[in-house]
Amino acid sequence: MRRPLLGMLLVVAACGTIGSPLITSGEVYEFRDVERGDTIVFHWPRADLPVRIWVASDSPIRSYVETAIARWQAAFLYGEFRATLVTDSTIADVIVRNTPSDIGNGLNRRAPQCAGETDPNINPATNTARLPMHVFMYAVVSDAIPGLASCYAVTMTHEFGHVLGLLVHSPSLGDVMFADPRFDGISERDRLTAITLYSIAPTITLTGRR
Amino acid sequence: MTAACWRYCERWRRDLTAPLVRRHLRRMRRLLTAAMITVGTTPLAAQTGVQLTAGVTSSGILVTDGVLRTKLRPAIAPTIGIAIAIPTGKGPYRAVLAAHYSRSSLRVTDTDFGTTDDLGTLATIDALVMAEGPIAGALRWQFGGGAIFYRPSANQGVFLDGPTHRWLIAGGLTWSHPLSPHLHLVVDGRVDSHTFTTDVLVARHYAGAQGVQRFGLHAGVERTF
Ligand SMILES: [Zn+2]
């Protein structure tokens, strides 16, 4: 009697599968861009992880880059997006500068205290993204003005949402990917949208440095 | 006559002497050798002992994500173990306190994309309290329970909140062979079972827990006192 009971205990304990929560369309916002009627989906392939980020070691925005990386990495359960800071800009996949954009055609955000812009460098004609990507974030007021630190935190997290592939802004003010974000963090909708993006096949492949 | 008939035809067995076929002798020699090894070896019953072992542990899948089509599983891990066995009385039973440490990479497989990725290393420590008793000769059973402690190399993913632990049950077989009056070679095979989840999985509305079975094969020495 004891042996069958032991066997049953082992089997019952070992056969259960964890229940994954469903993601409904109402819980995510549109993250795909449309160019010339074609849908563009971009995310970093696992083979190219961790994404190599360069920001100057003495840059006043370096800590915000670290925070943005940590926030987005924490959104994922299976390491779909991972990034690391590198010291050499020539091997970086993403270059972050504390200056106004010298490219000017990226996804930009301007708040009263600071401005940000990300250029994913996507060419819809060839379905490629050419590395490195560029991110710019800079103060539009004096460093002494209250609210600059908060603006930097929100803006860099927003720009890194673009870096990881959220190419379209959220329509909701409660998300960091809202066009003029106020939310300092990653909302549940931001998180679910990001993991949904990484669960589908990208249409864009990387070219350039890799 | 076939071997099957030799075994089962009772009438034939009574009336005739079975022919001496070479393969029968070979089989008997093998059986005899196995019996001598099993029965002829001194059992470890009622002896206090300390074991040091090394081996491998194969773990089942920690998370099967049916929505994201992803599986998370530790690679086969080299394992070291230590155990103390204490007789429970004058009989052949012992209480065994055992601990094993194993470490391997944590692998994620995306079943849709067909990709596999390493997410750093994952160390596990299990601490077990088991009962041990005889089966035949040097072969003994073990059964008990304890806890398994997960120690990831980085606080990320399902281990975002860091180390975690789970309760487990374990059972197995152990075999020993004397090398000297107080030193024995031991080989044990064990299966243990626990349910896996973490705080971040619960916070993200993953329901229930994943059943995880681990299989371990270890060899080492036991010093008896
Ligand atoms: Zn934006």
mmCIF file of C-alpha atoms in Angstrom, chain A residues 2-3 6-23 27 43 45-47 49-50 70-71 73-82 188 191-192 195-202, chain B residues 62-68 70-72 108 110 112-113 115-119 141 143 156-160 169-171 191-198 200-201 203-213:
data_model
loop_
_atom_site.group_PDB
_atom_site.id
_atom_site.type_symbol
_atom_site.label_atom_id
_atom_site.label_comp_id
_atom_site.label_asym_id
_atom_site.label_seq_id
_atom_site.Cartn_x
_atom_site.Cartn_y
_atom_site.Cartn_z
ATOM 1 C CA ARG A 2 2.862 2.313 0.843
ATOM 2 C CA ARG A 3 4.608 2.012 -2.542
ATOM 3 C CA LEU A 6 4.542 7.128 -2.752
ATOM 4 C CA GLY A 7 4.365 6.741 -6.504
ATOM 5 C CA MET A 8 1.123 8.683 -6.682
ATOM 6 C CA LEU A 9 2.589 11.519 -4.611
ATOM 7 C CA LEU A 10 5.590 11.789 -6.906
ATOM 8 C CA VAL A 11 3.477 11.703 -10.048
ATOM 9 C CA VAL A 12 0.939 14.264 -8.813
ATOM 10 C CA ALA A 13 3.639 16.656 -7.662
ATOM 11 C CA ALA A 14 5.656 16.312 -10.843
ATOM 12 C CA CYS A 15 2.975 16.529 -13.510
ATOM 13 C CA GLY A 16 1.479 19.960 -12.900
ATOM 14 C CA THR A 17 2.219 22.761 -15.312
ATOM 15 C CA ILE A 18 2.178 26.380 -14.281
ATOM 16 C CA GLY A 19 -0.758 28.370 -15.668
ATOM 17 C CA SER A 20 0.378 31.211 -17.914
ATOM 18 C CA PRO A 21 -1.843 34.294 -17.941
ATOM 19 C CA LEU A 22 -3.437 35.154 -21.253
ATOM 20 C CA ILE A 23 -2.701 38.551 -22.762
ATOM 21 C CA GLU A 27 -4.137 44.995 -22.324
ATOM 22 C CA HIS A 43 12.959 43.503 -31.726
ATOM 23 C CA PRO A 45 17.166 38.767 -31.741
ATOM 24 C CA ARG A 46 18.410 36.516 -28.944
ATOM 25 C CA ALA A 47 21.600 35.869 -30.862
ATOM 26 C CA LEU A 49 21.911 39.820 -26.759
ATOM 27 C CA PRO A 50 22.989 41.517 -24.640
ATOM 28 C CA ALA A 70 17.142 47.717 -15.486
ATOM 29 C CA ARG A 71 13.482 48.657 -15.826
ATOM 30 C CA GLN A 73 15.009 44.012 -18.444
ATOM 31 C CA ALA A 74 12.787 43.478 -15.422
ATOM 32 C CA ALA A 75 9.726 43.552 -17.677
ATOM 33 C CA PHE A 76 10.734 40.201 -19.165
ATOM 34 C CA LEU A 77 10.700 36.783 -17.529
ATOM 35 C CA TYR A 78 12.917 34.906 -19.974
ATOM 36 C CA GLY A 79 15.720 37.338 -20.809
ATOM 37 C CA GLU A 80 14.146 38.441 -24.102
ATOM 38 C CA PHE A 81 15.799 41.857 -23.759
ATOM 39 C CA ARG A 82 19.139 42.259 -22.049
ATOM 40 C CA GLU A 188 1.490 46.928 -16.749
ATOM 41 C CA ARG A 191 5.177 45.465 -19.866
ATOM 42 C CA LEU A 192 2.532 43.365 -21.594
ATOM 43 C CA ILE A 195 6.501 40.921 -24.039
ATOM 44 C CA THR A 196 3.892 40.644 -26.790
ATOM 45 C CA LEU A 197 6.339 42.324 -29.183
ATOM 46 C CA TYR A 198 9.044 39.811 -28.264
ATOM 47 C CA SER A 199 6.708 36.864 -28.762
ATOM 48 C CA ILE A 200 6.179 37.546 -32.467
ATOM 49 C CA ALA A 201 8.592 37.362 -35.364
ATOM 50 C CA PRO A 202 10.292 40.624 -36.379
ATOM 51 C CA LEU B 62 11.027 24.892 -14.247
ATOM 52 C CA VAL B 63 8.507 26.874 -16.265
ATOM 53 C CA THR B 64 6.482 25.907 -19.308
ATOM 54 C CA ASP B 65 4.934 29.123 -20.550
ATOM 55 C CA GLY B 66 2.039 28.084 -22.745
ATOM 56 C CA VAL B 67 1.273 31.639 -23.831
ATOM 57 C CA LEU B 68 4.772 32.862 -24.643
ATOM 58 C CA THR B 70 8.851 29.326 -23.764
ATOM 59 C CA LYS B 71 10.504 26.703 -21.558
ATOM 60 C CA LEU B 72 12.982 27.349 -18.798
ATOM 61 C CA VAL B 108 15.520 29.165 -22.086
ATOM 62 C CA ASP B 110 11.634 29.534 -27.424
ATOM 63 C CA ASP B 112 8.189 29.137 -31.798
ATOM 64 C CA PHE B 113 11.529 30.581 -32.871
ATOM 65 C CA THR B 115 16.099 29.344 -30.224
ATOM 66 C CA THR B 116 17.938 28.447 -27.033
ATOM 67 C CA ASP B 117 19.711 30.946 -24.821
ATOM 68 C CA ASP B 118 21.694 30.823 -21.589
ATOM 69 C CA LEU B 119 20.437 33.099 -18.843
ATOM 70 C CA TRP B 141 16.032 2.235 -0.295
ATOM 71 C CA PHE B 143 12.835 8.074 1.101
ATOM 72 C CA GLN B 156 16.524 38.662 -13.343
ATOM 73 C CA GLY B 157 13.648 37.000 -15.150
ATOM 74 C CA VAL B 158 11.726 34.517 -13.035
ATOM 75 C CA PHE B 159 14.385 35.056 -10.352
ATOM 76 C CA LEU B 160 13.895 38.831 -10.353
ATOM 77 C CA ILE B 169 10.091 14.863 -1.584
ATOM 78 C CA ALA B 170 12.811 12.440 -2.589
ATOM 79 C CA GLY B 171 13.337 8.742 -2.953
ATOM 80 C CA VAL B 191 14.520 11.134 -7.911
ATOM 81 C CA ASP B 192 13.028 14.122 -6.192
ATOM 82 C CA SER B 193 9.975 16.159 -6.890
ATOM 83 C CA HIS B 194 8.827 19.658 -6.055
ATOM 84 C CA THR B 195 6.599 22.373 -7.369
ATOM 85 C CA PHE B 196 8.200 25.504 -8.761
ATOM 86 C CA THR B 197 7.055 29.093 -8.775
ATOM 87 C CA THR B 198 8.557 32.407 -7.693
ATOM 88 C CA VAL B 200 7.523 37.422 -9.631
ATOM 89 C CA LEU B 201 5.570 34.649 -11.374
ATOM 90 C CA ALA B 203 2.868 38.739 -9.040
ATOM 91 C CA ARG B 204 2.440 38.397 -12.806
ATOM 92 C CA HIS B 205 -0.592 36.172 -12.384
ATOM 93 C CA TYR B 206 0.919 32.795 -13.205
ATOM 94 C CA ALA B 207 -1.450 30.291 -11.642
ATOM 95 C CA GLY B 208 -0.391 27.292 -9.612
ATOM 96 C CA ALA B 209 3.100 25.914 -9.908
ATOM 97 C CA GLN B 210 5.157 23.772 -12.241
ATOM 98 C CA GLY B 211 5.866 20.204 -11.176
ATOM 99 C CA VAL B 212 9.588 19.579 -11.379
ATOM 100 C CA GLN B 213 11.298 16.208 -11.150
#
